[in-house]
PDB file of N, CA and C in Angstrom:
ATOM      1  N   GLN A  79     -32.059  85.568  14.775  1.00 87.00           N
ATOM      2  CA  GLN A  79     -32.548  85.498  13.753  1.00 87.00           C
ATOM      3  C   GLN A  79     -31.239  83.802  13.411  1.00 87.00           C
ATOM      4  N   VAL A  80     -32.480  83.397  12.275  1.00 92.00           N
ATOM      5  CA  VAL A  80     -32.145  82.285  11.658  1.00 92.00           C
ATOM      6  C   VAL A  80     -31.475  82.198  10.917  1.00 92.00           C
ATOM      7  N   GLN A  81     -30.686  81.094   9.339  1.00 95.00           N
ATOM      8  CA  GLN A  81     -30.278  81.141   9.143  1.00 95.00           C
ATOM      9  C   GLN A  81     -30.216  79.746   8.321  1.00 95.00           C
ATOM     10  N   LEU A  82     -30.730  79.771   7.839  1.00 97.00           N
ATOM     11  CA  LEU A  82     -31.682  78.261   7.232  1.00 97.00           C
ATOM     12  C   LEU A  82     -31.705  77.406   6.009  1.00 97.00           C
ATOM     13  N   VAL A  83     -30.992  77.116   5.787  1.00 97.00           N
ATOM     14  CA  VAL A  83     -30.729  75.822   4.496  1.00 97.00           C
ATOM     15  C   VAL A  83     -31.287  74.881   3.978  1.00 97.00           C
ATOM     16  N   GLU A  84     -31.652  74.212   3.069  1.00 97.00           N
ATOM     17  CA  GLU A  84     -32.150  74.392   2.173  1.00 97.00           C
ATOM     18  C   GLU A  84     -31.225  72.563   1.096  1.00 97.00           C
ATOM     19  N   SER A  85     -32.182  71.639   1.425  1.00 97.00           N
ATOM     20  CA  SER A  85     -31.182  70.825   0.442  1.00 97.00           C
ATOM     21  C   SER A  85     -32.170  69.805  -0.184  1.00 97.00           C
ATOM     22  N   GLY A  86     -31.825  68.691  -1.351  1.00 98.00           N
ATOM     23  CA  GLY A  86     -32.656  67.336  -1.320  1.00 98.00           C
ATOM     24  C   GLY A  86     -32.713  68.023  -2.358  1.00 98.00           C
ATOM     25  N   GLY A  87     -33.066  68.734  -3.157  1.00 97.00           N
ATOM     26  CA  GLY A  87     -34.123  69.431  -4.673  1.00 97.00           C
ATOM     27  C   GLY A  87     -32.801  68.206  -5.381  1.00 97.00           C
ATOM     28  N   GLY A  88     -33.554  68.491  -6.557  1.00 97.00           N
ATOM     29  CA  GLY A  88     -32.546  67.513  -8.120  1.00 97.00           C
ATOM     30  C   GLY A  88     -33.640  67.417  -9.047  1.00 97.00           C
ATOM     31  N   LEU A  89     -33.780  66.142 -10.432  1.00 98.00           N
ATOM     32  CA  LEU A  89     -34.278  66.462 -11.549  1.00 98.00           C
ATOM     33  C   LEU A  89     -34.796  64.764 -10.842  1.00 98.00           C
ATOM     34  N   VAL A  90     -36.167  64.785 -11.077  1.00 98.00           N
ATOM     35  CA  VAL A  90     -36.204  63.479 -10.933  1.00 98.00           C
ATOM     36  C   VAL A  90     -38.533  63.352 -11.800  1.00 98.00           C
ATOM     37  N   GLN A  91     -38.098  62.038 -12.296  1.00 98.00           N
ATOM     38  CA  GLN A  91     -39.241  61.661 -13.342  1.00 98.00           C
ATOM     39  C   GLN A  91     -40.324  61.941 -13.231  1.00 98.00           C
ATOM     40  N   PRO A  92     -41.527  62.498 -13.115  1.00 98.00           N
ATOM     41  CA  PRO A  92     -42.657  62.275 -13.124  1.00 98.00           C
ATOM     42  C   PRO A  92     -43.111  61.664 -12.687  1.00 98.00           C
ATOM     43  N   GLY A  93     -44.116  61.329 -10.941  1.00 98.00           N
ATOM     44  CA  GLY A  93     -44.733  59.929 -10.931  1.00 98.00           C
ATOM     45  C   GLY A  93     -44.291  60.058  -9.503  1.00 98.00           C
ATOM     46  N   GLY A  94     -42.081  60.672  -9.784  1.00 98.00           N
ATOM     47  CA  GLY A  94     -40.995  60.063  -8.688  1.00 98.00           C
ATOM     48  C   GLY A  94     -41.617  60.848  -7.038  1.00 98.00           C
ATOM     49  N   SER A  95     -40.458  60.572  -6.570  1.00 98.00           N
ATOM     50  CA  SER A  95     -40.320  61.582  -5.226  1.00 98.00           C
ATOM     51  C   SER A  95     -39.893  62.176  -4.448  1.00 98.00           C
ATOM     52  N   LEU A  96     -39.660  63.332  -3.309  1.00 98.00           N
ATOM     53  CA  LEU A  96     -37.936  63.514  -3.073  1.00 98.00           C
ATOM     54  C   LEU A  96     -38.458  64.015  -2.041  1.00 98.00           C
ATOM     55  N   ARG A  97     -37.634  64.166  -0.664  1.00 98.00           N
ATOM     56  CA  ARG A  97     -37.961  64.703   0.136  1.00 98.00           C
ATOM     57  C   ARG A  97     -36.140  66.196   0.136  1.00 98.00           C
ATOM     58  N   LEU A  98     -36.818  67.346   0.549  1.00 98.00           N
ATOM     59  CA  LEU A  98     -36.626  67.559   0.793  1.00 98.00           C
ATOM     60  C   LEU A  98     -35.862  68.439   2.309  1.00 98.00           C
ATOM     61  N   SER A  99     -34.817  69.073   3.022  1.00 98.00           N
ATOM     62  CA  SER A  99     -34.388  69.884   3.777  1.00 98.00           C
ATOM     63  C   SER A  99     -34.091  70.503   4.824  1.00 98.00           C
ATOM     64  N   CYS A 100     -34.926  71.313   5.432  1.00 97.00           N
ATOM     65  CA  CYS A 100     -34.234  72.767   5.979  1.00 97.00           C
ATOM     66  C   CYS A 100     -34.293  72.651   7.190  1.00 97.00           C
ATOM     67  N   ALA A 101     -32.024  72.885   6.705  1.00 97.00           N
ATOM     68  CA  ALA A 101     -31.979  73.138   8.596  1.00 97.00           C
ATOM     69  C   ALA A 101     -31.599  74.415   8.845  1.00 97.00           C
ATOM     70  N   ALA A 102     -31.705  74.025  10.452  1.00 95.00           N
ATOM     71  CA  ALA A 102     -32.300  75.826  10.742  1.00 95.00           C
ATOM     72  C   ALA A 102     -30.049  76.130  11.247  1.00 95.00           C
ATOM     73  N   SER A 103     -30.288  76.993  12.083  1.00 93.00           N
ATOM     74  CA  SER A 103     -28.518  78.154  12.192  1.00 93.00           C
ATOM     75  C   SER A 103     -28.876  77.281  13.340  1.00 93.00           C
ATOM     76  N   ARG A 104     -29.759  77.923  14.278  1.00 90.00           N
ATOM     77  CA  ARG A 104     -29.903  76.855  15.313  1.00 90.00           C
ATOM     78  C   ARG A 104     -31.622  76.750  15.680  1.00 90.00           C
ATOM     79  N   SER A 105     -31.773  76.138  17.086  1.00 87.00           N
ATOM     80  CA  SER A 105     -32.897  75.328  18.130  1.00 87.00           C
ATOM     81  C   SER A 105     -34.447  76.026  17.088  1.00 87.00           C
ATOM     82  N   ILE A 106     -35.260  75.516  16.182  1.00 88.00           N
ATOM     83  CA  ILE A 106     -35.944  75.642  16.311  1.00 88.00           C
ATOM     84  C   ILE A 106     -37.575  75.112  16.912  1.00 88.00           C
ATOM     85  N   GLU A 107     -37.285  74.874  18.419  1.00 86.00           N
ATOM     86  CA  GLU A 107     -37.530  74.693  19.670  1.00 86.00           C
ATOM     87  C   GLU A 107     -38.883  75.292  19.706  1.00 86.00           C
ATOM     88  N   SER A 108     -37.722  76.779  19.621  1.00 85.00           N
ATOM     89  CA  SER A 108     -39.021  77.877  19.856  1.00 85.00           C
ATOM     90  C   SER A 108     -39.421  79.065  18.769  1.00 85.00           C
ATOM     91  N   ILE A 109     -39.360  78.252  17.797  1.00 88.00           N
ATOM     92  CA  ILE A 109     -40.419  78.640  16.419  1.00 88.00           C
ATOM     93  C   ILE A 109     -40.985  78.211  15.913  1.00 88.00           C
ATOM     94  N   ASN A 110     -42.446  78.768  15.707  1.00 89.00           N
ATOM     95  CA  ASN A 110     -43.613  78.529  15.545  1.00 89.00           C
ATOM     96  C   ASN A 110     -43.793  77.835  13.569  1.00 89.00           C
ATOM     97  N   PHE A 111     -43.688  79.200  13.444  1.00 91.00           N
ATOM     98  CA  PHE A 111     -44.364  78.755  11.857  1.00 91.00           C
ATOM     99  C   PHE A 111     -43.544  78.750  10.951  1.00 91.00           C
ATOM    100  N   MET A 112     -42.659  77.301  10.263  1.00 94.00           N
ATOM    101  CA  MET A 112     -42.325  76.362   9.055  1.00 94.00           C
ATOM    102  C   MET A 112     -42.488  77.156   8.210  1.00 94.00           C
ATOM    103  N   GLY A 113     -42.319  77.801   7.468  1.00 96.00           N
ATOM    104  CA  GLY A 113     -42.942  77.230   6.012  1.00 96.00           C
ATOM    105  C   GLY A 113     -42.831  76.392   4.919  1.00 96.00           C
ATOM    106  N   TRP A 114     -43.073  75.710   3.842  1.00 98.00           N
ATOM    107  CA  TRP A 114     -41.809  75.770   2.592  1.00 98.00           C
ATOM    108  C   TRP A 114     -42.706  76.248   0.720  1.00 98.00           C
ATOM    109  N   TYR A 115     -42.514  77.098   0.500  1.00 98.00           N
ATOM    110  CA  TYR A 115     -42.425  77.934   0.301  1.00 98.00           C
ATOM    111  C   TYR A 115     -41.743  76.668  -1.735  1.00 98.00           C
ATOM    112  N   ARG A 116     -42.247  77.797  -2.950  1.00 98.00           N
ATOM    113  CA  ARG A 116     -42.220  77.269  -4.230  1.00 98.00           C
ATOM    114  C   ARG A 116     -42.253  78.102  -5.169  1.00 98.00           C
ATOM    115  N   GLN A 117     -41.730  78.906  -6.481  1.00 98.00           N
ATOM    116  CA  GLN A 117     -41.555  80.186  -7.508  1.00 98.00           C
ATOM    117  C   GLN A 117     -40.704  79.087  -8.506  1.00 98.00           C
ATOM    118  N   THR A 118     -42.016  80.012  -9.534  1.00 96.00           N
ATOM    119  CA  THR A 118     -41.000  79.617 -11.078  1.00 96.00           C
ATOM    120  C   THR A 118     -41.007  80.647 -11.661  1.00 96.00           C
ATOM    121  N   PRO A 119     -39.873  81.396 -12.594  1.00 91.00           N
ATOM    122  CA  PRO A 119     -39.686  82.045 -13.264  1.00 91.00           C
ATOM    123  C   PRO A 119     -41.600  83.050 -14.245  1.00 91.00           C
ATOM    124  N   GLY A 120     -41.515  84.325 -13.288  1.00 92.00           N
ATOM    125  CA  GLY A 120     -42.774  84.533 -13.736  1.00 92.00           C
ATOM    126  C   GLY A 120     -43.647  84.832 -12.520  1.00 92.00           C
ATOM    127  N   LYS A 121     -43.414  83.958 -12.225  1.00 94.00           N
ATOM    128  CA  LYS A 121     -44.942  84.098 -10.659  1.00 94.00           C
ATOM    129  C   LYS A 121     -44.241  84.752  -9.199  1.00 94.00           C
ATOM    130  N   GLU A 122     -45.937  84.267  -8.632  1.00 95.00           N
ATOM    131  CA  GLU A 122     -45.407  84.265  -7.404  1.00 95.00           C
ATOM    132  C   GLU A 122     -44.934  83.731  -6.506  1.00 95.00           C
ATOM    133  N   ARG A 123     -44.123  84.003  -5.374  1.00 96.00           N
ATOM    134  CA  ARG A 123     -44.058  82.492  -4.377  1.00 96.00           C
ATOM    135  C   ARG A 123     -44.885  82.419  -4.603  1.00 96.00           C
ATOM    136  N   GLU A 124     -44.935  81.228  -3.808  1.00 97.00           N
ATOM    137  CA  GLU A 124     -46.220  80.576  -3.099  1.00 97.00           C
ATOM    138  C   GLU A 124     -46.124  79.434  -2.526  1.00 97.00           C
ATOM    139  N   LEU A 125     -46.684  79.769  -1.387  1.00 97.00           N
ATOM    140  CA  LEU A 125     -46.700  78.575   0.020  1.00 97.00           C
ATOM    141  C   LEU A 125     -46.903  77.282  -0.146  1.00 97.00           C
ATOM    142  N   VAL A 126     -46.731  76.510  -0.308  1.00 98.00           N
ATOM    143  CA  VAL A 126     -46.757  74.842  -0.305  1.00 98.00           C
ATOM    144  C   VAL A 126     -47.233  74.211   0.884  1.00 98.00           C
ATOM    145  N   ALA A 127     -46.519  74.485   1.593  1.00 98.00           N
ATOM    146  CA  ALA A 127     -46.956  74.099   2.980  1.00 98.00           C
ATOM    147  C   ALA A 127     -46.205  74.699   4.860  1.00 98.00           C
ATOM    148  N   HIS A 128     -46.619  74.440   5.757  1.00 96.00           N
ATOM    149  CA  HIS A 128     -46.711  74.657   6.537  1.00 96.00           C
ATOM    150  C   HIS A 128     -46.888  74.448   7.570  1.00 96.00           C
ATOM    151  N   ILE A 129     -45.829  74.112   8.464  1.00 95.00           N
ATOM    152  CA  ILE A 129     -46.178  73.152  10.442  1.00 95.00           C
ATOM    153  C   ILE A 129     -45.640  73.891  11.444  1.00 95.00           C
ATOM    154  N   THR A 130     -47.010  74.134  12.382  1.00 93.00           N
ATOM    155  CA  THR A 130     -45.956  74.673  13.169  1.00 93.00           C
ATOM    156  C   THR A 130     -45.862  73.544  14.581  1.00 93.00           C
ATOM    157  N   ASN A 131     -45.269  74.592  15.697  1.00 89.00           N
ATOM    158  CA  ASN A 131     -45.186  73.827  16.822  1.00 89.00           C
ATOM    159  C   ASN A 131     -45.970  73.589  17.455  1.00 89.00           C
ATOM    160  N   GLY A 132     -47.061  73.614  17.389  1.00 88.00           N
ATOM    161  CA  GLY A 132     -48.387  72.821  17.665  1.00 88.00           C
ATOM    162  C   GLY A 132     -49.312  71.628  17.413  1.00 88.00           C
ATOM    163  N   GLY A 133     -48.685  71.345  15.679  1.00 85.00           N
ATOM    164  CA  GLY A 133     -48.663  70.378  15.141  1.00 85.00           C
ATOM    165  C   GLY A 133     -50.037  71.239  14.412  1.00 85.00           C
ATOM    166  N   SER A 134     -50.235  71.764  13.702  1.00 94.00           N
ATOM    167  CA  SER A 134     -51.325  72.524  12.988  1.00 94.00           C
ATOM    168  C   SER A 134     -49.860  72.261  10.935  1.00 94.00           C
ATOM    169  N   ILE A 135     -51.024  71.458  10.257  1.00 97.00           N
ATOM    170  CA  ILE A 135     -50.460  72.109   9.243  1.00 97.00           C
ATOM    171  C   ILE A 135     -50.457  72.118   8.781  1.00 97.00           C
ATOM    172  N   MET A 136     -51.063  72.838   7.298  1.00 97.00           N
ATOM    173  CA  MET A 136     -51.338  73.108   6.060  1.00 97.00           C
ATOM    174  C   MET A 136     -51.104  72.970   5.100  1.00 97.00           C
ATOM    175  N   TYR A 137     -51.474  72.515   3.466  1.00 98.00           N
ATOM    176  CA  TYR A 137     -50.954  72.605   2.352  1.00 98.00           C
ATOM    177  C   TYR A 137     -51.920  73.248   1.566  1.00 98.00           C
ATOM    178  N   ALA A 138     -51.448  73.603   0.432  1.00 98.00           N
ATOM    179  CA  ALA A 138     -51.945  73.594  -0.720  1.00 98.00           C
ATOM    180  C   ALA A 138     -52.448  72.788  -1.042  1.00 98.00           C
ATOM    181  N   ASP A 139     -54.001  74.368  -1.897  1.00 97.00           N
ATOM    182  CA  ASP A 139     -54.260  72.808  -2.163  1.00 97.00           C
ATOM    183  C   ASP A 139     -54.171  71.879  -3.970  1.00 97.00           C
ATOM    184  N   SER A 140     -53.059  71.722  -4.166  1.00 97.00           N
ATOM    185  CA  SER A 140     -52.060  71.540  -5.203  1.00 97.00           C
ATOM    186  C   SER A 140     -51.708  70.268  -4.818  1.00 97.00           C
ATOM    187  N   VAL A 141     -50.741  70.428  -3.139  1.00 98.00           N
ATOM    188  CA  VAL A 141     -49.955  69.355  -3.119  1.00 98.00           C
ATOM    189  C   VAL A 141     -50.368  68.635  -2.979  1.00 98.00           C
ATOM    190  N   LYS A 142     -52.174  68.735  -1.263  1.00 98.00           N
ATOM    191  CA  LYS A 142     -52.826  67.871  -1.176  1.00 98.00           C
ATOM    192  C   LYS A 142     -52.567  66.887  -1.642  1.00 98.00           C
ATOM    193  N   GLY A 143     -51.676  65.578  -0.727  1.00 97.00           N
ATOM    194  CA  GLY A 143     -52.290  63.927  -0.706  1.00 97.00           C
ATOM    195  C   GLY A 143     -50.554  63.430  -1.152  1.00 97.00           C
ATOM    196  N   ARG A 144     -49.907  64.953  -1.912  1.00 98.00           N
ATOM    197  CA  ARG A 144     -49.088  64.009  -2.160  1.00 98.00           C
ATOM    198  C   ARG A 144     -47.355  64.294  -1.813  1.00 98.00           C
ATOM    199  N   PHE A 145     -48.094  65.169  -0.585  1.00 98.00           N
ATOM    200  CA  PHE A 145     -46.726  66.173  -0.375  1.00 98.00           C
ATOM    201  C   PHE A 145     -47.090  65.603   1.703  1.00 98.00           C
ATOM    202  N   THR A 146     -46.059  66.370   2.308  1.00 98.00           N
ATOM    203  CA  THR A 146     -45.672  66.096   3.957  1.00 98.00           C
ATOM    204  C   THR A 146     -44.684  66.448   4.068  1.00 98.00           C
ATOM    205  N   VAL A 147     -45.256  67.188   5.222  1.00 97.00           N
ATOM    206  CA  VAL A 147     -44.608  69.110   5.762  1.00 97.00           C
ATOM    207  C   VAL A 147     -44.074  67.632   7.447  1.00 97.00           C
ATOM    208  N   SER A 148     -43.195  68.167   7.539  1.00 96.00           N
ATOM    209  CA  SER A 148     -42.938  67.723   8.919  1.00 96.00           C
ATOM    210  C   SER A 148     -41.593  68.522   9.614  1.00 96.00           C
ATOM    211  N   ARG A 149     -41.145  68.649  11.167  1.00 94.00           N
ATOM    212  CA  ARG A 149     -40.250  68.403  11.645  1.00 94.00           C
ATOM    213  C   ARG A 149     -39.822  67.834  12.466  1.00 94.00           C
ATOM    214  N   ASP A 150     -38.487  68.286  13.025  1.00 94.00           N
ATOM    215  CA  ASP A 150     -37.588  67.598  13.283  1.00 94.00           C
ATOM    216  C   ASP A 150     -37.004  68.512  14.109  1.00 94.00           C
ATOM    217  N   ASN A 151     -37.514  68.972  15.924  1.00 91.00           N
ATOM    218  CA  ASN A 151     -37.515  69.704  16.365  1.00 91.00           C
ATOM    219  C   ASN A 151     -35.639  69.635  16.815  1.00 91.00           C
ATOM    220  N   ALA A 152     -35.579  68.146  17.498  1.00 93.00           N
ATOM    221  CA  ALA A 152     -34.770  67.555  18.113  1.00 93.00           C
ATOM    222  C   ALA A 152     -33.580  68.311  17.153  1.00 93.00           C
ATOM    223  N   LYS A 153     -33.483  67.784  15.864  1.00 95.00           N
ATOM    224  CA  LYS A 153     -32.188  67.984  14.389  1.00 95.00           C
ATOM    225  C   LYS A 153     -32.638  69.291  13.782  1.00 95.00           C
ATOM    226  N   ASN A 154     -33.012  70.410  14.658  1.00 95.00           N
ATOM    227  CA  ASN A 154     -34.101  71.630  14.070  1.00 95.00           C
ATOM    228  C   ASN A 154     -33.921  71.968  12.319  1.00 95.00           C
ATOM    229  N   THR A 155     -34.690  70.746  11.735  1.00 96.00           N
ATOM    230  CA  THR A 155     -34.405  70.085  10.714  1.00 96.00           C
ATOM    231  C   THR A 155     -36.010  70.210  10.340  1.00 96.00           C
ATOM    232  N   VAL A 156     -36.645  70.950   9.419  1.00 97.00           N
ATOM    233  CA  VAL A 156     -38.417  70.652   8.044  1.00 97.00           C
ATOM    234  C   VAL A 156     -37.565  69.844   7.007  1.00 97.00           C
ATOM    235  N   TYR A 157     -38.982  69.040   7.295  1.00 98.00           N
ATOM    236  CA  TYR A 157     -38.869  68.256   5.654  1.00 98.00           C
ATOM    237  C   TYR A 157     -39.625  68.442   4.861  1.00 98.00           C
ATOM    238  N   LEU A 158     -39.774  68.027   4.091  1.00 98.00           N
ATOM    239  CA  LEU A 158     -40.644  67.952   3.031  1.00 98.00           C
ATOM    240  C   LEU A 158     -41.244  67.433   1.572  1.00 98.00           C
ATOM    241  N   GLN A 159     -42.066  65.893   2.140  1.00 98.00           N
ATOM    242  CA  GLN A 159     -41.732  64.438   1.465  1.00 98.00           C
ATOM    243  C   GLN A 159     -42.644  64.250   0.106  1.00 98.00           C
ATOM    244  N   MET A 160     -42.226  65.062  -0.632  1.00 98.00           N
ATOM    245  CA  MET A 160     -42.718  64.899  -1.577  1.00 98.00           C
ATOM    246  C   MET A 160     -42.691  64.160  -2.626  1.00 98.00           C
ATOM    247  N   ASN A 161     -44.159  63.765  -2.695  1.00 98.00           N
ATOM    248  CA  ASN A 161     -44.108  62.112  -3.398  1.00 98.00           C
ATOM    249  C   ASN A 161     -45.559  62.161  -5.199  1.00 98.00           C
ATOM    250  N   SER A 162     -45.342  61.320  -6.363  1.00 98.00           N
ATOM    251  CA  SER A 162     -46.613  61.362  -7.368  1.00 98.00           C
ATOM    252  C   SER A 162     -45.798  62.996  -7.489  1.00 98.00           C
ATOM    253  N   LEU A 163     -44.969  62.850  -7.785  1.00 98.00           N
ATOM    254  CA  LEU A 163     -44.267  63.934  -8.362  1.00 98.00           C
ATOM    255  C   LEU A 163     -45.047  64.865  -9.679  1.00 98.00           C
ATOM    256  N   LYS A 164     -44.754  66.055 -10.006  1.00 98.00           N
ATOM    257  CA  LYS A 164     -45.587  66.307 -11.232  1.00 98.00           C
ATOM    258  C   LYS A 164     -44.560  67.418 -12.038  1.00 98.00           C
ATOM    259  N   PRO A 165     -44.829  67.504 -13.684  1.00 97.00           N
ATOM    260  CA  PRO A 165     -43.282  68.644 -14.574  1.00 97.00           C
ATOM    261  C   PRO A 165     -44.269  69.794 -13.537  1.00 97.00           C
ATOM    262  N   GLU A 166     -45.619  70.548 -13.257  1.00 96.00           N
ATOM    263  CA  GLU A 166     -45.797  71.507 -12.865  1.00 96.00           C
ATOM    264  C   GLU A 166     -45.408  71.862 -11.135  1.00 96.00           C
ATOM    265  N   ASP A 167     -44.833  70.909 -10.416  1.00 98.00           N
ATOM    266  CA  ASP A 167     -44.028  71.082  -9.732  1.00 98.00           C
ATOM    267  C   ASP A 167     -42.650  71.771  -9.348  1.00 98.00           C
ATOM    268  N   THR A 168     -42.532  71.522 -11.200  1.00 98.00           N
ATOM    269  CA  THR A 168     -40.536  72.099 -11.127  1.00 98.00           C
ATOM    270  C   THR A 168     -40.472  73.802 -10.978  1.00 98.00           C
ATOM    271  N   ALA A 169     -39.836  73.905  -9.620  1.00 98.00           N
ATOM    272  CA  ALA A 169     -39.991  75.728  -9.466  1.00 98.00           C
ATOM    273  C   ALA A 169     -38.654  75.549  -8.283  1.00 98.00           C
ATOM    274  N   VAL A 170     -38.100  76.311  -7.693  1.00 98.00           N
ATOM    275  CA  VAL A 170     -37.713  77.203  -6.176  1.00 98.00           C
ATOM    276  C   VAL A 170     -38.494  77.096  -5.653  1.00 98.00           C
ATOM    277  N   TYR A 171     -37.673  75.239  -4.463  1.00 98.00           N
ATOM    278  CA  TYR A 171     -38.680  75.494  -3.042  1.00 98.00           C
ATOM    279  C   TYR A 171     -37.198  76.256  -2.297  1.00 98.00           C
ATOM    280  N   TYR A 172     -37.865  77.679  -1.369  1.00 98.00           N
ATOM    281  CA  TYR A 172     -37.847  77.860  -0.535  1.00 98.00           C
ATOM    282  C   TYR A 172     -38.099  76.940   0.997  1.00 98.00           C
ATOM    283  N   CYS A 173     -37.908  77.004   1.693  1.00 97.00           N
ATOM    284  CA  CYS A 173     -37.729  77.316   3.493  1.00 97.00           C
ATOM    285  C   CYS A 173     -37.897  78.489   4.582  1.00 97.00           C
ATOM    286  N   ALA A 174     -38.907  78.231   4.924  1.00 97.00           N
ATOM    287  CA  ALA A 174     -39.002  79.968   5.897  1.00 97.00           C
ATOM    288  C   ALA A 174     -39.560  79.825   6.998  1.00 97.00           C
ATOM    289  N   THR A 175     -39.327  81.562   7.792  1.00 95.00           N
ATOM    290  CA  THR A 175     -39.650  81.923   9.270  1.00 95.00           C
ATOM    291  C   THR A 175     -40.179  83.923   9.058  1.00 95.00           C
ATOM    292  N   VAL A 176     -40.633  83.248  10.354  1.00 90.00           N
ATOM    293  CA  VAL A 176     -41.169  84.267  10.794  1.00 90.00           C
ATOM    294  C   VAL A 176     -40.500  84.672  11.713  1.00 90.00           C
ATOM    295  N   GLN A 177     -39.676  86.522  12.629  1.00 87.00           N
ATOM    296  CA  GLN A 177     -40.017  85.794  14.018  1.00 87.00           C
ATOM    297  C   GLN A 177     -39.169  87.311  13.976  1.00 87.00           C
ATOM    298  N   ARG A 178     -40.036  86.909  14.916  1.00 88.00           N
ATOM    299  CA  ARG A 178     -40.582  89.343  15.387  1.00 88.00           C
ATOM    300  C   ARG A 178     -40.953  90.251  14.134  1.00 88.00           C
ATOM    301  N   GLY A 179     -41.871  89.145  13.195  1.00 89.00           N
ATOM    302  CA  GLY A 179     -42.009  90.538  11.941  1.00 89.00           C
ATOM    303  C   GLY A 179     -40.796  90.166  10.254  1.00 89.00           C
ATOM    304  N   VAL A 180     -39.476  88.969  11.118  1.00 93.00           N
ATOM    305  CA  VAL A 180     -38.757  90.072   9.642  1.00 93.00           C
ATOM    306  C   VAL A 180     -38.994  88.414  10.286  1.00 93.00           C
ATOM    307  N   ALA A 181     -38.767  88.364   8.389  1.00 94.00           N
ATOM    308  CA  ALA A 181     -38.599  86.890   7.232  1.00 94.00           C
ATOM    309  C   ALA A 181     -37.807  86.833   7.124  1.00 94.00           C
ATOM    310  N   PHE A 182     -37.336  85.349   7.064  1.00 96.00           N
ATOM    311  CA  PHE A 182     -35.948  84.330   7.075  1.00 96.00           C
ATOM    312  C   PHE A 182     -36.337  83.718   5.963  1.00 96.00           C
ATOM    313  N   TRP A 183     -35.272  83.562   5.594  1.00 97.00           N
ATOM    314  CA  TRP A 183     -35.426  82.851   3.970  1.00 97.00           C
ATOM    315  C   TRP A 183     -33.963  81.582   3.703  1.00 97.00           C
ATOM    316  N   GLY A 184     -34.452  81.022   2.906  1.00 97.00           N
ATOM    317  CA  GLY A 184     -33.817  80.360   2.745  1.00 97.00           C
ATOM    318  C   GLY A 184     -32.670  80.221   1.188  1.00 97.00           C
ATOM    319  N   GLN A 185     -31.986  79.680   0.431  1.00 97.00           N
ATOM    320  CA  GLN A 185     -31.717  80.310  -0.640  1.00 97.00           C
ATOM    321  C   GLN A 185     -31.458  79.272  -1.343  1.00 97.00           C
ATOM    322  N   GLY A 186     -32.578  78.286  -2.485  1.00 97.00           N
ATOM    323  CA  GLY A 186     -33.692  77.864  -1.794  1.00 97.00           C
ATOM    324  C   GLY A 186     -32.964  76.083  -3.516  1.00 97.00           C
ATOM    325  N   THR A 187     -34.163  75.436  -3.166  1.00 98.00           N
ATOM    326  CA  THR A 187     -33.096  73.883  -3.888  1.00 98.00           C
ATOM    327  C   THR A 187     -33.962  74.068  -4.902  1.00 98.00           C
ATOM    328  N   GLN A 188     -33.861  73.940  -6.001  1.00 98.00           N
ATOM    329  CA  GLN A 188     -34.233  73.445  -7.078  1.00 98.00           C
ATOM    330  C   GLN A 188     -34.599  72.061  -7.739  1.00 98.00           C
ATOM    331  N   VAL A 189     -35.437  72.251  -8.140  1.00 98.00           N
ATOM    332  CA  VAL A 189     -36.846  71.099  -8.210  1.00 98.00           C
ATOM    333  C   VAL A 189     -37.102  70.588  -9.164  1.00 98.00           C
ATOM    334  N   THR A 190     -36.114  70.168 -10.743  1.00 98.00           N
ATOM    335  CA  THR A 190     -36.866  70.199 -11.783  1.00 98.00           C
ATOM    336  C   THR A 190     -38.347  68.300 -11.690  1.00 98.00           C
ATOM    337  N   VAL A 191     -39.196  68.479 -12.463  1.00 98.00           N
ATOM    338  CA  VAL A 191     -39.827  66.866 -12.681  1.00 98.00           C
ATOM    339  C   VAL A 191     -39.908  67.079 -13.827  1.00 98.00           C
ATOM    340  N   SER A 192     -39.030  65.871 -15.197  1.00 97.00           N
ATOM    341  CA  SER A 192     -39.044  66.630 -16.425  1.00 97.00           C
ATOM    342  C   SER A 192     -38.932  64.833 -17.264  1.00 97.00           C
ATOM    343  N   SER A 193     -38.622  64.115 -18.747  1.00 95.00           N
ATOM    344  CA  SER A 193     -39.359  62.896 -17.661  1.00 95.00           C
ATOM    345  C   SER A 193     -37.754  63.160 -18.993  1.00 95.00           C
TER     346      SER A 193
END
């Protein structure tokens, strides 16, 4: 099992930046898939980006060129750097992983993009 804790959310103006962190309760060296998701009220949770141990990275079309996912295995942490934020990026952001077919989620961190 692994516990995940997100941080770094907040209120930012359009065009601004935030960096989200996802701290794991144990080493993530053996954890291949680490993903960032987001959800707004009334909508399904969507995958924003993921990163694997092998360096494979994927981004949703809506965030390509603006968001960057990275991981620091030594710190057991995954990051999501978000630049050029738009109001439509407003959501609760979650990190997640899958271990032996079981999904583990953090509690989420609110990101609000508004002037």
